Every structure is written in structure tokens, then in C-alpha cells.
Amino acid sequence: MSITLVTTFSNAGYNTYAKYFLDSLIKYIDDDVKVVIYTDTPKFKQSGNWSNPNLAECCPDLLEFKKRNSHRSVPEGTKGFLKDAVRFSHKSYCIVHAARNCTTDQLIWLDADSEILKQLSKKYLQSHLPKGKFVSYLGRPDRYTETGWLQFDMTNIHQKDFFDLWEWYYNTDEIYNLSAQLDCHVFDACREKFEAEGKLQGENISPLNTGKAHFDMSFDGYMCHYKGERKENRDIYFAKALAKKKKQ
């Protein structure tokens, strides 16, 4: 079972948090896992299973989407980000492009504001997508999915239609008719439609009643996730994650 892992980050994001992610990925990912990292400018020399495609060149529809919707205002306040489709569109276009060019059996999206603490073997990665399921994800009761981790079965006969629909939400601006405009809401809309039609099944890998700690608990000892203010306080949270790992 072959695997591709994909992510993206901006130049500013690299300096704030993604440099730690990249260093840990180089250190801990199995050599036989393909790695695709979309960036605005090159971050490493492409070789072997590692590639570093240019985001703008690969995803011209992303640029069109951002240009077409640059006039839309984003509400102020702590929940304003939920309406910022432009800000969170990069991830969606990367996932769709990676899916259309994927040559492996599985495709994993992993947010670059995470950090790896332990060897990510191919066997460990495969264990998060049960046989017969199209996608594993971090679901939350009565809330939208946490898409810091997504794992897809690329051998599923409906995978092309799934990713076509995902892109359709952006290329038609239909995303603005959803309850909120994060990539999470688009993923949920696509998954729920295909599940309702009996075309695929998803697997929620979040432990029950985990609140905001669902990512760290799902990958306990292997990865931690620096959401929100944690990005600016990486050293504090990384030290806590390492201390917890040593106790295991």
C-alpha cells in the first residue's frame, strides 16, 4: 500500500511554524512515503520521493478564485475567520491538485502547523484508514470537521467525482452558500453528499469527548498541532508534547 503525504504553507507561515514541521518530517517520515509540499518559493531541493511544486503554477484556478472574491469583506471578531474563504482556499486547491496527480494508493493531508515527534512508518499511517473506508478525518460533535488530517483511499471508484465536487464549490463560488467558508465546511458538504448517496464511507478517528484536543489525542505521542496562539508559542507547547511523550 503506497502513500503520498501532502501539505502547503506560505513564506510567512514557514518562518512562524512550518520550518519546525518540515524539519520533523525530514527526520521522522519513512523513506518510501512520497512527500509533496506546495509553496510560493522553493524550500528544499527536490529529489527521490520529495517534491516541492510551485503553488501558483499548479493551481491557476486558486489565483482566479482569490482575485474574483478579493472584494468580499470578512466579519470582525474571533469568529470572523469562518467567513474567510479566500484565506483558506489554498489548502483545498492543493488537495484537489494532489489528488488528480496522485500515483499512490492513499493520499494524506497533514497541516503544516503540526510537528512530528516520533517515526511515522507507513504501517502506522495506514492504520488510520480502515479497509473499505474512503476517508479518515477528525470529526467533532455538532461542529465542522477538523481537517488538519485527512486520509483518502485513492483506489475508490468515486474519488475523482469527490474531488471534482470539492473544486466545484470554489470555481463556482458555491462555497458562499454554505453555512461558513472554511475548507472544513466544503469537505463536510462533499463527504455528507457522497455518504448519503451510498458512494463512500468515512471514518471519524477522533476519540470520544475530546474537545479541542482531538488531534493531539488521536496521534498521541506521534504528532502535536499548534492551532491558534500555539503557533506563536511553539516552544512552550512542543516542550509539553515532548514531556508527555517521555512519560509514555
Backbone as CSV, one residue per row, in Angstrom:
resi,resn,N_x,N_y,N_z,CA_x,CA_y,CA_z,C_x,C_y,C_z
1,MET,0.845,-1.186,0.000,0.000,0.000,0.000,0.883,1.240,0.000
2,SER,0.846,1.997,-1.079,1.705,3.177,-1.216,0.976,4.432,-0.739
3,ILE,1.750,5.420,-0.258,1.172,6.607,0.372,1.871,7.869,-0.124
4,THR,1.070,8.914,-0.350,1.581,10.263,-0.590,1.089,11.170,0.530
5,LEU,1.990,11.954,1.104,1.640,12.945,2.114,1.813,14.327,1.518
6,VAL,0.812,15.184,1.683,0.840,16.495,1.048,0.495,17.592,2.049
7,THR,1.080,18.769,1.839,0.751,19.939,2.655,1.133,21.198,1.891
8,THR,0.868,22.340,2.500,1.295,23.624,1.945,1.485,24.624,3.080
9,PHE,2.252,25.658,2.811,2.400,26.765,3.755,2.955,27.962,3.002
10,SER,2.674,29.145,3.524,3.163,30.382,2.923,4.582,30.660,3.396
11,ASN,5.202,31.657,2.795,6.547,32.049,3.248,6.507,32.541,4.693
12,ALA,5.475,33.308,5.033,5.343,33.786,6.413,5.094,32.620,7.357
13,GLY,4.270,31.679,6.914,3.985,30.510,7.724,5.217,29.660,7.958
14,TYR,6.081,29.611,6.968,7.321,28.847,7.129,8.150,29.409,8.272
15,ASN,8.280,30.704,8.320,9.107,31.329,9.353,8.496,31.190,10.745
16,THR,7.164,31.144,10.819,6.492,31.087,12.112,6.416,29.672,12.673
17,TYR,6.024,28.719,11.819,5.783,27.362,12.337,6.215,26.237,11.398
18,ALA,6.104,26.431,10.084,6.293,25.310,9.163,7.735,24.818,9.085
19,LYS,8.692,25.648,9.463,10.089,25.193,9.454,10.284,24.051,10.456
20,TYR,9.552,24.109,11.563,9.629,23.026,12.542,8.953,21.764,11.998
21,PHE,7.826,21.974,11.319,7.133,20.850,10.695,8.035,20.170,9.674
22,LEU,8.661,20.962,8.805,9.487,20.410,7.742,10.681,19.657,8.316
23,ASP,11.329,20.227,9.317,12.472,19.550,9.950,12.047,18.208,10.545
24,SER,10.884,18.197,11.202,10.425,16.958,11.829,9.988,15.937,10.788
25,LEU,9.430,16.406,9.681,9.017,15.491,8.617,10.234,14.827,7.990
26,ILE,11.266,15.607,7.739,12.509,15.059,7.188,13.089,14.000,8.132
27,LYS,12.983,14.262,9.413,13.574,13.365,10.418,12.778,12.080,10.605
28,TYR,11.445,12.173,10.546,10.632,11.052,11.018,9.781,10.330,9.972
29,ILE,9.652,10.833,8.769,8.793,10.155,7.795,9.553,9.005,7.137
30,ASP,8.890,7.884,6.914,9.513,6.752,6.236,9.965,7.145,4.829
31,ASP,11.085,6.609,4.401,11.648,6.963,3.097,10.748,6.579,1.936
32,ASP,9.907,5.552,2.114,9.078,5.103,0.996,7.727,5.810,0.922
33,VAL,7.522,6.822,1.757,6.331,7.665,1.661,6.652,8.867,0.773
34,LYS,5.837,9.093,-0.243,6.027,10.260,-1.114,5.584,11.516,-0.373
35,VAL,6.328,12.590,-0.548,6.018,13.859,0.111,5.905,14.956,-0.948
36,VAL,4.776,15.662,-0.940,4.535,16.766,-1.869,4.192,18.005,-1.049
37,ILE,5.017,19.043,-1.177,4.812,20.269,-0.411,4.712,21.448,-1.372
38,TYR,3.524,22.043,-1.436,3.273,23.196,-2.305,3.684,24.475,-1.579
39,THR,4.521,25.281,-2.217,4.943,26.555,-1.625,5.003,27.636,-2.694
40,ASP,5.100,28.883,-2.238,5.207,30.016,-3.157,6.619,30.131,-3.722
41,THR,7.599,29.812,-2.901,9.001,29.807,-3.326,9.625,28.497,-2.861
42,PRO,10.666,28.010,-3.539,11.259,26.712,-3.185,11.779,26.698,-1.749
43,LYS,11.562,25.564,-1.066,12.014,25.404,0.315,13.029,24.284,0.473
44,PHE,13.149,23.423,-0.525,14.141,22.353,-0.463,14.392,21.834,-1.872
45,LYS,15.482,21.124,-2.027,15.836,20.550,-3.319,15.043,19.276,-3.547
46,GLN,14.337,19.216,-4.664,13.512,18.062,-4.972,14.385,16.866,-5.348
47,SER,14.090,15.735,-4.742,14.840,14.519,-5.054,14.075,13.316,-4.518
48,GLY,14.254,12.179,-5.170,13.628,10.953,-4.703,12.125,11.081,-4.590
49,ASN,11.607,10.770,-3.402,10.168,10.831,-3.150,9.685,12.211,-2.712
50,TRP,10.568,13.191,-2.667,10.207,14.522,-2.197,10.087,15.505,-3.362
51,SER,8.968,16.201,-3.439,8.785,17.230,-4.467,8.233,18.499,-3.834
52,ASN,8.546,19.632,-4.455,8.209,20.949,-3.919,7.627,21.820,-5.035
53,PRO,6.410,21.473,-5.516,5.826,22.222,-6.628,5.438,23.648,-6.245
54,ASN,5.443,24.525,-7.265,5.044,25.914,-7.069,3.520,26.001,-7.033
55,LEU,2.991,26.576,-5.984,1.548,26.618,-5.774,0.814,27.345,-6.899
56,ALA,1.289,28.527,-7.267,0.600,29.321,-8.278,0.608,28.634,-9.643
57,GLU,1.721,28.002,-9.991,1.810,27.325,-11.280,0.896,26.106,-11.348
58,CYS,0.766,25.411,-10.246,-0.059,24.200,-10.218,-1.549,24.500,-10.127
59,CYS,-1.887,25.612,-9.505,-3.296,25.893,-9.195,-3.728,27.268,-9.703
60,PRO,-3.793,27.459,-11.029,-4.223,28.759,-11.552,-5.651,29.124,-11.149
61,ASP,-6.508,28.114,-10.945,-7.878,28.410,-10.521,-7.905,29.005,-9.121
62,LEU,-6.907,28.693,-8.312,-6.793,29.308,-6.987,-6.598,30.810,-7.127
63,LEU,-5.716,31.199,-8.022,-5.461,32.627,-8.225,-6.718,33.329,-8.723
64,GLU,-7.466,32.668,-9.613,-8.700,33.243,-10.132,-9.742,33.375,-9.021
65,PHE,-9.839,32.362,-8.181,-10.791,32.409,-7.070,-10.469,33.560,-6.125
66,LYS,-9.197,33.716,-5.787,-8.796,34.780,-4.873,-9.045,36.158,-5.484
67,LYS,-8.725,36.295,-6.752,-8.932,37.577,-7.435,-10.410,37.910,-7.528
68,ARG,-11.213,36.909,-7.876,-12.648,37.103,-8.083,-13.371,37.469,-6.788
69,ASN,-12.832,37.007,-5.669,-13.526,37.216,-4.400,-12.758,38.105,-3.423
70,SER,-11.776,38.810,-3.924,-10.965,39.666,-3.055,-11.764,40.822,-2.467
71,HIS,-12.900,41.143,-3.088,-13.708,42.265,-2.612,-14.559,41.903,-1.405
72,ARG,-14.701,40.627,-1.123,-15.596,40.205,-0.048,-14.990,40.551,1.315
73,SER,-15.780,41.159,2.151,-15.304,41.537,3.482,-15.423,40.346,4.435
74,VAL,-14.549,40.336,5.418,-14.556,39.300,6.447,-14.997,39.943,7.756
75,PRO,-16.005,39.380,8.410,-16.508,39.977,9.656,-15.405,40.090,10.712
76,GLU,-15.482,41.117,11.517,-14.543,41.273,12.611,-14.931,40.358,13.766
77,GLY,-14.000,40.157,14.669,-14.269,39.325,15.830,-13.615,37.959,15.718
78,THR,-13.682,37.207,16.800,-12.978,35.929,16.883,-13.524,34.882,15.920
79,LYS,-14.784,35.026,15.498,-15.386,34.058,14.591,-15.372,34.520,13.134
80,GLY,-14.764,35.658,12.885,-14.742,36.185,11.528,-14.046,35.274,10.538
81,PHE,-13.040,34.532,11.009,-12.279,33.657,10.115,-13.157,32.616,9.441
82,LEU,-14.300,32.293,10.036,-15.197,31.285,9.463,-15.735,31.705,8.097
83,LYS,-15.701,32.988,7.807,-16.218,33.506,6.548,-15.106,33.838,5.549
84,ASP,-13.870,33.537,5.908,-12.730,33.926,5.068,-12.354,32.810,4.097
85,ALA,-13.177,32.652,3.061,-12.949,31.583,2.081,-11.631,31.760,1.349
86,VAL,-11.263,32.995,1.060,-10.030,33.253,0.313,-8.810,32.784,1.101
87,ARG,-8.765,33.115,2.359,-7.623,32.745,3.207,-7.428,31.231,3.265
88,PHE,-8.526,30.499,3.311,-8.437,29.055,3.496,-8.635,28.256,2.205
89,SER,-8.539,28.950,1.075,-8.741,28.259,-0.203,-7.488,27.531,-0.689
90,HIS,-6.315,27.964,-0.254,-5.064,27.358,-0.723,-5.046,25.855,-0.454
91,LYS,-5.448,25.495,0.739,-5.448,24.096,1.150,-6.328,23.240,0.239
92,SER,-7.517,23.737,-0.041,-8.442,22.969,-0.873,-7.892,22.740,-2.268
93,TYR,-7.355,23.773,-2.882,-6.817,23.619,-4.231,-5.605,22.697,-4.247
94,CYS,-4.813,22.740,-3.193,-3.675,21.819,-3.102,-4.143,20.373,-3.021
95,ILE,-5.145,20.121,-2.194,-5.656,18.763,-2.045,-6.202,18.247,-3.366
96,VAL,-6.968,19.070,-4.053,-7.548,18.652,-5.335,-6.448,18.388,-6.364
97,HIS,-5.466,19.282,-6.446,-4.378,19.085,-7.400,-3.585,17.831,-7.059
98,ALA,-3.307,17.627,-5.791,-2.552,16.445,-5.368,-3.330,15.173,-5.696
99,ALA,-4.639,15.202,-5.480,-5.465,14.028,-5.765,-5.446,13.688,-7.252
100,ARG,-5.512,14.694,-8.087,-5.551,14.457,-9.533,-4.208,13.978,-10.085
101,ASN,-3.173,14.200,-9.321,-1.843,13.784,-9.767,-1.255,12.677,-8.904
102,CYS,-2.074,12.122,-8.038,-1.603,11.098,-7.110,-1.375,9.769,-7.830
103,THR,-0.247,9.161,-7.565,0.084,7.864,-8.166,0.172,6.763,-7.117
104,THR,-0.267,7.052,-5.883,-0.208,6.070,-4.805,-1.615,5.629,-4.410
105,ASP,-1.687,4.605,-3.576,-2.972,4.052,-3.153,-3.704,4.958,-2.171
106,GLN,-2.943,5.700,-1.386,-3.543,6.580,-0.389,-2.928,7.975,-0.473
107,LEU,-3.733,8.960,-0.093,-3.288,10.352,-0.052,-3.606,10.908,1.326
108,ILE,-2.597,11.492,1.970,-2.778,12.074,3.298,-2.510,13.575,3.238
109,TRP,-3.452,14.345,3.771,-3.205,15.766,4.016,-2.830,15.932,5.478
110,LEU,-1.761,16.693,5.742,-1.343,16.993,7.107,-1.000,18.474,7.196
111,ASP,-1.680,19.203,8.086,-1.423,20.634,8.251,0.027,20.878,8.642
112,ALA,0.598,21.944,8.102,1.998,22.272,8.373,2.184,23.015,9.687
113,ASP,1.097,23.261,10.425,1.259,23.814,11.774,1.202,22.694,12.811
114,SER,1.574,21.506,12.376,1.764,20.380,13.285,3.256,20.073,13.356
115,GLU,3.621,19.220,14.279,5.017,18.812,14.389,5.067,17.339,14.765
116,ILE,5.977,16.611,14.148,6.079,15.170,14.337,7.075,14.875,15.444
117,LEU,6.719,13.938,16.314,7.520,13.627,17.493,8.163,12.251,17.440
118,LYS,7.717,11.422,16.521,8.130,10.022,16.506,8.044,9.492,15.087
119,GLN,8.765,8.428,14.795,8.794,7.871,13.444,7.395,7.580,12.922
120,LEU,7.092,8.137,11.745,5.825,7.876,11.078,6.067,6.793,10.023
121,SER,5.893,5.564,10.426,6.073,4.453,9.498,4.876,4.352,8.569
122,LYS,5.082,3.715,7.440,3.981,3.512,6.517,2.885,2.679,7.171
123,LYS,3.275,1.705,7.972,2.305,0.865,8.664,1.463,1.688,9.634
124,TYR,2.112,2.608,10.365,1.375,3.452,11.301,0.383,4.343,10.554
125,LEU,0.817,4.934,9.464,-0.064,5.805,8.690,-1.251,5.028,8.131
126,GLN,-0.997,3.849,7.607,-2.059,3.031,7.028,-3.106,2.634,8.061
127,SER,-2.685,2.539,9.313,-3.590,2.066,10.363,-4.753,3.022,10.621
128,HIS,-4.670,4.242,10.105,-5.709,5.240,10.353,-6.793,5.262,9.283
129,LEU,-6.696,4.377,8.310,-7.742,4.300,7.291,-8.191,2.845,7.157
130,PRO,-9.263,2.478,7.845,-9.743,1.096,7.795,-10.133,0.678,6.376
131,LYS,-9.984,-0.594,6.112,-10.341,-1.135,4.808,-11.818,-0.868,4.523
132,GLY,-12.110,-0.437,3.308,-13.483,-0.166,2.911,-13.933,1.260,3.146
133,LYS,-13.136,2.046,3.850,-13.471,3.451,4.100,-12.720,4.335,3.115
134,PHE,-13.394,5.368,2.627,-12.773,6.262,1.651,-11.884,7.305,2.313
135,VAL,-12.307,7.808,3.471,-11.550,8.892,4.099,-11.614,8.761,5.616
136,SER,-10.497,9.027,6.274,-10.488,9.180,7.730,-10.307,10.660,8.036
137,TYR,-10.973,11.108,9.105,-10.986,12.531,9.418,-11.198,12.715,10.917
138,LEU,-10.991,13.934,11.382,-11.123,14.263,12.799,-12.449,14.986,13.017
139,GLY,-13.497,14.201,13.211,-14.825,14.770,13.401,-15.039,15.279,14.819
140,ARG,-15.977,16.207,14.956,-16.303,16.774,16.260,-17.816,16.862,16.401
141,PRO,-18.373,16.469,17.545,-19.822,16.504,17.733,-20.392,17.908,17.534
142,ASP,-21.384,18.009,16.667,-22.114,19.267,16.461,-21.234,20.400,15.949
143,ARG,-20.083,20.066,15.373,-19.212,21.087,14.802,-18.657,20.581,13.479
144,TYR,-18.056,21.481,12.744,-17.446,21.088,11.482,-16.178,20.268,11.742
145,THR,-15.790,19.489,10.751,-14.635,18.605,10.866,-13.339,19.391,11.008
146,GLU,-12.437,18.885,11.827,-11.057,19.379,11.878,-10.306,18.728,10.721
147,THR,-9.856,19.518,9.770,-9.200,18.958,8.580,-7.682,19.060,8.642
148,GLY,-7.124,19.121,9.837,-5.667,19.097,9.960,-5.087,17.775,9.490
149,TRP,-5.928,16.761,9.487,-5.567,15.427,8.988,-6.708,14.910,8.129
150,LEU,-6.399,14.458,6.924,-7.345,13.766,6.059,-6.586,12.659,5.345
151,GLN,-7.161,11.481,5.278,-6.505,10.354,4.609,-7.510,9.706,3.657
152,PHE,-7.145,9.640,2.378,-8.059,9.186,1.343,-7.588,7.885,0.695
153,ASP,-8.557,7.031,0.378,-8.303,5.832,-0.414,-8.441,6.207,-1.880
154,MET,-7.316,6.323,-2.577,-7.326,6.784,-3.957,-7.704,5.683,-4.946
155,THR,-7.960,4.475,-4.447,-8.426,3.398,-5.315,-9.954,3.363,-5.384
156,ASN,-10.626,4.193,-4.590,-12.084,4.246,-4.598,-12.583,4.745,-5.956
157,ILE,-13.592,4.079,-6.501,-14.067,4.413,-7.853,-14.725,5.787,-7.921
158,HIS,-15.098,6.342,-6.771,-15.768,7.645,-6.757,-14.838,8.787,-6.372
159,GLN,-13.534,8.503,-6.211,-12.639,9.543,-5.711,-12.560,10.746,-6.656
160,LYS,-12.560,10.521,-7.969,-12.469,11.640,-8.918,-13.683,12.547,-8.786
161,ASP,-14.866,11.967,-8.715,-16.085,12.761,-8.581,-16.088,13.542,-7.269
162,PHE,-15.551,12.936,-6.222,-15.482,13.608,-4.924,-14.633,14.865,-5.012
163,PHE,-13.449,14.756,-5.580,-12.562,15.917,-5.652,-13.033,16.930,-6.695
164,ASP,-13.708,16.472,-7.726,-14.313,17.402,-8.687,-15.356,18.273,-7.993
165,LEU,-16.162,17.638,-7.128,-17.177,18.396,-6.399,-16.523,19.390,-5.446
166,TRP,-15.457,18.957,-4.778,-14.735,19.848,-3.861,-14.282,21.107,-4.612
167,GLU,-13.667,20.924,-5.754,-13.214,22.079,-6.530,-14.387,22.913,-7.030
168,TRP,-15.481,22.258,-7.387,-16.667,22.957,-7.891,-17.165,24.003,-6.914
169,TYR,-17.104,23.725,-5.633,-17.559,24.682,-4.636,-16.790,25.997,-4.732
170,TYR,-15.544,25.930,-5.141,-14.728,27.135,-5.275,-14.855,27.769,-6.660
171,ASN,-14.757,26.973,-7.688,-14.763,27.519,-9.048,-16.089,28.169,-9.417
172,THR,-17.167,27.764,-8.733,-18.483,28.363,-8.983,-18.877,29.364,-7.895
173,ASP,-18.015,29.533,-6.891,-18.303,30.363,-5.718,-19.480,29.838,-4.906
174,GLU,-19.847,28.585,-5.113,-20.924,27.965,-4.350,-20.563,27.847,-2.878
175,ILE,-19.291,27.936,-2.568,-18.853,27.890,-1.173,-19.529,28.956,-0.334
176,TYR,-19.897,30.079,-0.960,-20.504,31.173,-0.219,-21.964,30.900,0.132
177,ASN,-22.492,29.780,-0.342,-23.845,29.375,0.046,-23.837,28.348,1.178
178,LEU,-22.654,27.984,1.658,-22.547,27.111,2.824,-22.672,27.938,4.104
179,SER,-22.856,27.269,5.222,-23.045,27.976,6.487,-21.811,28.758,6.905
180,ALA,-20.636,28.305,6.500,-19.368,29.001,6.719,-18.428,28.594,5.595
181,GLN,-17.283,29.274,5.487,-16.479,29.138,4.278,-15.074,28.588,4.490
182,LEU,-14.891,27.754,5.484,-13.604,27.083,5.634,-13.534,25.875,4.709
183,ASP,-12.323,25.406,4.439,-12.169,24.158,3.693,-12.873,23.020,4.422
184,CYS,-12.959,23.128,5.733,-13.641,22.116,6.553,-15.100,21.970,6.141
185,HIS,-15.772,23.081,5.891,-17.182,23.045,5.533,-17.383,22.465,4.133
186,VAL,-16.447,22.734,3.248,-16.529,22.149,1.911,-16.321,20.640,1.987
187,PHE,-15.325,20.216,2.761,-15.090,18.787,2.933,-16.331,18.097,3.492
188,ASP,-16.933,18.676,4.529,-18.119,18.075,5.127,-19.269,17.996,4.126
189,ALA,-19.454,19.047,3.335,-20.536,19.049,2.356,-20.340,17.937,1.321
190,CYS,-19.110,17.759,0.868,-18.816,16.710,-0.116,-18.971,15.323,0.507
191,ARG,-18.404,15.147,1.671,-18.479,13.833,2.336,-19.922,13.445,2.636
192,GLU,-20.683,14.357,3.183,-22.057,14.050,3.545,-22.905,13.727,2.317
193,LYS,-22.656,14.403,1.210,-23.397,14.121,-0.022,-23.093,12.712,-0.524
194,PHE,-21.827,12.372,-0.590,-21.439,11.072,-1.116,-21.819,9.946,-0.159
195,GLU,-21.776,10.204,1.130,-22.225,9.200,2.089,-23.725,8.961,1.959
196,ALA,-24.488,10.045,1.800,-25.942,9.931,1.671,-26.326,9.152,0.408
197,GLU,-25.506,9.265,-0.617,-25.763,8.552,-1.872,-25.225,7.132,-1.850
198,GLY,-24.582,6.739,-0.750,-24.053,5.397,-0.626,-22.824,5.126,-1.473
199,LYS,-22.122,6.180,-1.867,-20.958,6.028,-2.744,-19.653,5.861,-1.972
200,LEU,-19.639,6.266,-0.714,-18.429,6.123,0.089,-18.784,6.146,1.559
201,GLN,-17.810,5.726,2.364,-17.951,5.779,3.811,-16.738,6.472,4.410
202,GLY,-16.982,7.340,5.377,-15.898,7.992,6.092,-15.686,7.346,7.442
203,GLU,-14.514,7.603,8.020,-14.166,7.069,9.336,-13.705,8.215,10.229
204,ASN,-14.503,8.516,11.248,-14.138,9.544,12.218,-13.162,8.935,13.216
205,ILE,-11.919,9.392,13.219,-10.898,8.797,14.084,-10.671,9.597,15.371
206,SER,-11.497,10.610,15.615,-11.365,11.367,16.866,-11.849,10.530,18.048
207,PRO,-11.103,10.522,19.147,-11.615,9.875,20.369,-12.880,10.598,20.837
208,LEU,-13.738,9.895,21.554,-14.973,10.499,22.032,-14.695,11.577,23.074
209,ASN,-15.481,12.652,23.026,-15.458,13.701,24.058,-14.069,14.294,24.271
210,THR,-13.394,14.657,23.162,-12.030,15.173,23.289,-11.938,16.688,23.230
211,GLY,-13.000,17.375,22.823,-12.934,18.828,22.742,-11.894,19.300,21.744
212,LYS,-11.098,20.283,22.141,-10.106,20.853,21.248,-8.839,20.001,21.125
213,ALA,-8.732,18.965,21.921,-7.509,18.151,21.935,-7.610,16.933,21.023
214,HIS,-8.589,16.932,20.110,-8.838,15.738,19.299,-7.637,15.346,18.448
215,PHE,-6.936,16.312,17.862,-5.776,15.987,17.025,-4.680,15.350,17.874
216,ASP,-4.293,16.025,18.938,-3.195,15.528,19.772,-3.528,14.176,20.400
217,MET,-4.792,13.955,20.743,-5.171,12.682,21.338,-5.235,11.570,20.293
218,SER,-5.641,11.917,19.083,-5.707,10.920,18.008,-4.323,10.428,17.615
219,PHE,-3.329,11.315,17.714,-1.961,10.972,17.316,-1.015,11.091,18.513
220,ASP,-1.514,10.681,19.647,-0.799,10.828,20.912,0.606,10.225,20.847
221,GLY,1.608,11.058,21.143,2.988,10.609,21.135,3.657,10.659,19.782
222,TYR,2.865,10.857,18.715,3.406,10.886,17.352,3.438,12.288,16.751
223,MET,2.398,13.077,17.037,2.317,14.420,16.467,1.593,15.348,17.430
224,CYS,1.874,16.644,17.303,1.110,17.656,18.021,0.754,18.762,17.035
225,HIS,-0.278,19.525,17.369,-0.842,20.509,16.445,-0.872,21.875,17.101
226,TYR,-0.262,22.870,16.443,-0.179,24.215,17.009,-1.256,25.113,16.419
227,LYS,-2.471,24.978,16.880,-3.552,25.810,16.366,-3.588,27.143,17.107
228,GLY,-4.081,28.182,16.421,-4.282,29.475,17.064,-3.018,30.034,17.674
229,GLU,-3.116,30.437,18.928,-1.987,31.073,19.614,-0.805,30.125,19.790
230,ARG,-1.033,28.834,19.657,0.059,27.888,19.819,1.138,28.084,18.748
231,LYS,0.747,28.608,17.586,1.734,28.848,16.529,2.811,29.819,17.001
232,GLU,2.390,30.841,17.746,3.328,31.851,18.228,4.043,31.413,19.506
233,ASN,3.550,30.337,20.125,4.162,29.841,21.361,4.602,28.397,21.190
234,ARG,5.190,28.122,20.044,5.554,26.756,19.698,6.454,26.119,20.728
235,ASP,7.461,26.826,21.220,8.430,26.234,22.138,7.760,25.717,23.406
236,ILE,6.762,26.445,23.893,6.059,26.044,25.118,5.296,24.740,24.878
237,TYR,4.527,24.703,23.800,3.696,23.536,23.542,4.528,22.337,23.093
238,PHE,5.622,22.600,22.400,6.486,21.494,21.987,7.131,20.840,23.203
239,ALA,7.554,21.650,24.153,8.152,21.113,25.380,7.137,20.255,26.142
240,LYS,5.888,20.692,26.174,4.848,19.922,26.847,4.612,18.595,26.119
241,ALA,4.598,18.639,24.784,4.378,17.424,23.995,5.514,16.426,24.199
242,LEU,6.750,16.923,24.244,7.892,16.037,24.469,7.859,15.429,25.865
243,ALA,7.510,16.236,26.849,7.437,15.732,28.222,6.388,14.631,28.332
244,LYS,5.260,14.827,27.677,4.209,13.816,27.688,4.644,12.545,26.994
245,LYS,5.374,12.711,25.876,5.864,11.552,25.128,6.824,10.717,25.985
246,LYS,7.704,11.373,26.735,8.693,10.668,27.559,8.046,9.849,28.666
247,LYS,6.862,10.259,29.098,6.169,9.562,30.178,5.471,8.290,29.681
248,GLN,5.310,8.185,28.365,4.585,7.050,27.800,5.420,5.773,27.788
